[in-house]
Amino acid sequence: MEVPDIWSKPRRRLIGPFCVQMVEPIDLYWKCGLANPHTSHCLGSGQIMISCMGEPAGGGKGGFVLLDGETFEVVGNWEHPGEAAPFGYDFWYQPRHNVMISTEWGAPKALIHGFNPAHVKEGHYGSSLHVWDWTTHRKLQTLDLGEDGAIPLEIRFLHDPNATEGFVGCALRGCVFRFYRTLKGDWAAEKVISVPSKKVEGWMLPEMPGLITDILISLDDRFLYFSNWLHGDIRQYDITDRRNPRLVGQVFLGGSIISDGPVKVLEDPEKHGQTHPRIIKGKRVSGGPQMLQLSLDGRRLYVTTSLFSGWDKQFYPDMMREGSVMMQIDVDSDQGGLSVNENFLVDFGKEPDGPALAHELRYPGGDCTSDIWI
């Protein structure tokens, strides 16, 4: 009797007028020894590359899966055996310079149910960037960013394919590091932005970091944007001087320090203090600004509020009950400046099977975080 091979090919599911390809977790386990896929990028070869955050048992393992770009079958690992990073998360490559750099979050078994500060001291969260040879797939360097670089999440090279530098947002201490190739040909990193923590009461710790969870760079490489998921603000920096970013725009959208919430700000180095709840089209925004996406002309910045369900439940239980939202920020792409579009809101709490937690945003045809120029 012939046993059908139900795992050999990705399944296809019809959703409305669309056909969705599904890669089963067991394929990642068996063929690559990886789990918890995160970032995907298309390669010039026609393949699709996906970073993974761990191994099937829940420990940290920063490896990369290759998919066939037409069939979506799992081809295998991109990295060589034994060269996976301790943790995985995001990555960005620059083929013109034969380099890829990847980041770290933490061990899935530690972060899945929420954030425990003790896990940082126990070594379950990362603080390094990993530099890879794009041609040979060998790991060349590990850049330890130290305490200020704990939990480096989203990484962005400049869009200019000739540039050998970019930025990475480090969540735990609210810092942005610039990474760059040195005159010797290796890679280094330096801190260029620091969002000070606020002294608070009524929260899990005596100090609350901004928690930078997403960053992006405008297509002309002039502005850097990032979200502080806990403080509740989005910031716009002029990065014309790459080593000295200049704050030119800021807007608050919810967060954990709203005036009628349980957390009281005792000391704020930036003098913002408590912020007001954000209400758009009659809907109070639960949660804080998280994933970002910028239109190609740089004038419309979209933001959603859900980070990760385990962390959403811990920090923003109201969002679990009411669903997340998507908002639009109008951008002054000439002088700098941000303002909320009060006439735009997508309420995922009203989804038919909701409330839903919306996370990533993408533009059809490409956007400021999916296009890599070669």
Short mmCIF file of N, CA, C and O in Angstrom, two decimals, residues 26-77:
data_model
loop_
_atom_site.label_atom_id
_atom_site.label_comp_id
_atom_site.label_asym_id
_atom_site.label_seq_id
_atom_site.Cartn_x
_atom_site.Cartn_y
_atom_site.Cartn_z
N ILE A 26 6.37 21.50 9.91
CA ILE A 26 7.14 20.25 9.96
C ILE A 26 8.22 20.22 8.89
O ILE A 26 9.27 19.59 9.05
N ASP A 27 7.99 20.93 7.77
CA ASP A 27 9.02 20.99 6.74
C ASP A 27 10.24 21.76 7.23
O ASP A 27 11.38 21.41 6.92
N LEU A 28 9.98 22.84 7.99
CA LEU A 28 11.11 23.59 8.55
C LEU A 28 11.87 22.75 9.56
O LEU A 28 13.10 22.78 9.64
N TYR A 29 11.13 21.97 10.37
CA TYR A 29 11.76 21.13 11.38
C TYR A 29 12.66 20.07 10.72
O TYR A 29 13.84 19.94 11.05
N TRP A 30 12.06 19.31 9.82
CA TRP A 30 12.76 18.16 9.25
C TRP A 30 13.90 18.55 8.33
O TRP A 30 14.96 17.95 8.35
N LYS A 31 13.66 19.54 7.49
CA LYS A 31 14.64 19.87 6.46
C LYS A 31 15.71 20.86 6.93
O LYS A 31 16.80 20.91 6.37
N CYS A 32 15.36 21.69 7.94
CA CYS A 32 16.29 22.76 8.33
C CYS A 32 16.61 22.80 9.82
O CYS A 32 17.53 23.51 10.23
N GLY A 33 15.85 22.09 10.63
CA GLY A 33 16.08 22.14 12.07
C GLY A 33 15.75 23.49 12.67
O GLY A 33 16.33 23.88 13.68
N LEU A 34 14.80 24.20 12.05
CA LEU A 34 14.47 25.56 12.47
C LEU A 34 12.98 25.71 12.74
O LEU A 34 12.17 24.90 12.31
N ALA A 35 12.65 26.77 13.47
CA ALA A 35 11.25 27.09 13.78
C ALA A 35 11.13 28.60 13.94
O ALA A 35 12.12 29.33 13.92
N ASN A 36 9.90 29.06 14.11
CA ASN A 36 9.61 30.47 14.36
C ASN A 36 10.15 31.39 13.25
O ASN A 36 10.98 32.26 13.49
N PRO A 37 9.66 31.21 12.01
CA PRO A 37 10.11 32.08 10.91
C PRO A 37 9.66 33.52 11.13
O PRO A 37 8.60 33.78 11.69
N HIS A 38 10.48 34.46 10.65
CA HIS A 38 10.16 35.87 10.86
C HIS A 38 10.22 36.69 9.58
O HIS A 38 9.22 36.97 8.96
N THR A 39 11.40 37.12 9.16
CA THR A 39 11.55 38.05 8.03
C THR A 39 11.76 37.28 6.73
O THR A 39 12.52 36.33 6.68
N SER A 40 11.10 37.73 5.67
CA SER A 40 11.31 37.14 4.35
C SER A 40 11.79 38.20 3.37
O SER A 40 11.36 39.34 3.42
N HIS A 41 12.71 37.80 2.49
CA HIS A 41 13.17 38.64 1.40
C HIS A 41 13.28 37.79 0.14
O HIS A 41 13.68 36.62 0.21
N CYS A 42 12.95 38.37 -0.99
CA CYS A 42 13.17 37.71 -2.28
C CYS A 42 14.62 37.89 -2.68
O CYS A 42 15.21 38.96 -2.46
N LEU A 43 15.20 36.86 -3.28
CA LEU A 43 16.59 36.91 -3.71
C LEU A 43 16.66 37.04 -5.22
O LEU A 43 15.72 36.68 -5.94
N GLY A 44 17.79 37.51 -5.71
CA GLY A 44 17.98 37.64 -7.14
C GLY A 44 17.94 36.31 -7.87
O GLY A 44 17.69 36.24 -9.07
N SER A 45 18.19 35.23 -7.15
CA SER A 45 18.18 33.88 -7.72
C SER A 45 16.77 33.38 -8.01
O SER A 45 16.60 32.36 -8.67
N GLY A 46 15.77 34.09 -7.49
CA GLY A 46 14.39 33.63 -7.61
C GLY A 46 13.91 32.89 -6.39
O GLY A 46 12.72 32.58 -6.27
N GLN A 47 14.81 32.60 -5.46
CA GLN A 47 14.42 31.95 -4.22
C GLN A 47 13.91 32.97 -3.21
O GLN A 47 14.07 34.18 -3.37
N ILE A 48 13.29 32.47 -2.18
CA ILE A 48 12.83 33.28 -1.05
C ILE A 48 13.60 32.86 0.18
O ILE A 48 13.77 31.67 0.43
N MET A 49 14.08 33.83 0.94
CA MET A 49 14.86 33.55 2.13
C MET A 49 14.12 34.06 3.35
O MET A 49 13.62 35.18 3.36
N ILE A 50 14.01 33.21 4.37
CA ILE A 50 13.27 33.55 5.59
C ILE A 50 14.17 33.31 6.80
O ILE A 50 14.75 32.23 6.96
N SER A 51 14.29 34.32 7.66
CA SER A 51 15.04 34.15 8.90
C SER A 51 14.17 33.44 9.93
O SER A 51 12.95 33.59 9.95
N CYS A 52 14.80 32.66 10.79
CA CYS A 52 14.09 31.94 11.85
C CYS A 52 14.70 32.31 13.20
O CYS A 52 15.89 32.59 13.32
N MET A 53 13.84 32.28 14.23
CA MET A 53 14.25 32.75 15.55
C MET A 53 14.70 31.63 16.49
O MET A 53 15.27 31.90 17.54
N GLY A 54 14.41 30.37 16.14
CA GLY A 54 14.75 29.33 17.09
C GLY A 54 14.71 27.94 16.48
O GLY A 54 14.54 27.77 15.27
N GLU A 55 14.88 26.96 17.36
CA GLU A 55 14.79 25.57 16.94
C GLU A 55 13.51 24.96 17.51
O GLU A 55 12.86 25.58 18.35
N PRO A 56 13.11 23.79 17.05
CA PRO A 56 11.78 23.28 17.39
C PRO A 56 11.48 23.16 18.88
O PRO A 56 10.32 23.28 19.28
N ALA A 57 12.48 22.94 19.72
CA ALA A 57 12.23 22.78 21.15
C ALA A 57 12.05 24.11 21.87
O ALA A 57 11.76 24.13 23.08
N GLY A 58 12.22 25.24 21.17
CA GLY A 58 12.00 26.54 21.78
C GLY A 58 13.25 27.30 22.14
O GLY A 58 13.18 28.44 22.61
N GLY A 59 14.42 26.70 21.94
CA GLY A 59 15.65 27.42 22.20
C GLY A 59 15.98 28.38 21.07
O GLY A 59 15.40 28.33 19.98
N GLY A 60 16.93 29.27 21.33
CA GLY A 60 17.32 30.23 20.32
C GLY A 60 18.18 29.58 19.25
O GLY A 60 19.02 28.71 19.53
N LYS A 61 17.98 29.99 17.99
CA LYS A 61 18.81 29.53 16.88
C LYS A 61 18.53 30.43 15.69
O LYS A 61 17.43 30.42 15.16
N GLY A 62 19.50 31.21 15.31
CA GLY A 62 19.31 32.16 14.23
C GLY A 62 19.78 31.59 12.91
O GLY A 62 20.94 31.73 12.52
N GLY A 63 18.87 30.94 12.20
CA GLY A 63 19.19 30.36 10.91
C GLY A 63 18.28 30.89 9.83
O GLY A 63 17.39 31.72 10.08
N PHE A 64 18.49 30.39 8.59
CA PHE A 64 17.78 30.94 7.44
C PHE A 64 17.30 29.81 6.54
O PHE A 64 18.06 28.89 6.21
N VAL A 65 16.05 29.89 6.13
CA VAL A 65 15.43 28.89 5.28
C VAL A 65 15.32 29.43 3.85
O VAL A 65 14.96 30.59 3.65
N LEU A 66 15.61 28.58 2.88
CA LEU A 66 15.42 28.93 1.48
C LEU A 66 14.20 28.20 0.93
O LEU A 66 14.03 26.99 1.15
N LEU A 67 13.33 28.94 0.23
CA LEU A 67 12.17 28.37 -0.45
C LEU A 67 12.32 28.54 -1.95
O LEU A 67 12.89 29.53 -2.42
N ASP A 68 11.82 27.58 -2.70
CA ASP A 68 11.72 27.74 -4.14
C ASP A 68 10.70 28.83 -4.42
O ASP A 68 9.58 28.80 -3.92
N GLY A 69 11.07 29.81 -5.23
CA GLY A 69 10.21 30.97 -5.46
C GLY A 69 8.95 30.67 -6.23
O GLY A 69 8.02 31.49 -6.22
N GLU A 70 8.87 29.53 -6.92
CA GLU A 70 7.68 29.18 -7.69
C GLU A 70 6.81 28.14 -6.99
O GLU A 70 5.59 28.26 -6.95
N THR A 71 7.44 27.12 -6.41
CA THR A 71 6.66 26.05 -5.77
C THR A 71 6.48 26.24 -4.27
O THR A 71 5.66 25.58 -3.67
N PHE A 72 7.31 27.10 -3.67
CA PHE A 72 7.33 27.32 -2.23
C PHE A 72 7.78 26.08 -1.45
O PHE A 72 7.59 26.00 -0.25
N GLU A 73 8.39 25.14 -2.11
CA GLU A 73 8.95 24.00 -1.39
C GLU A 73 10.21 24.44 -0.64
O GLU A 73 10.96 25.30 -1.10
N VAL A 74 10.43 23.84 0.52
CA VAL A 74 11.61 24.15 1.32
C VAL A 74 12.83 23.52 0.66
O VAL A 74 12.89 22.30 0.48
N VAL A 75 13.81 24.36 0.29
CA VAL A 75 15.03 23.89 -0.36
C VAL A 75 16.04 23.42 0.67
O VAL A 75 16.70 22.40 0.51
N GLY A 76 16.17 24.17 1.77
CA GLY A 76 17.13 23.83 2.81
C GLY A 76 17.63 25.07 3.51
O GLY A 76 17.07 26.17 3.36
N ASN A 77 18.71 24.91 4.26
CA ASN A 77 19.30 26.03 4.99
C ASN A 77 20.16 26.88 4.07
O ASN A 77 20.84 26.36 3.17
#
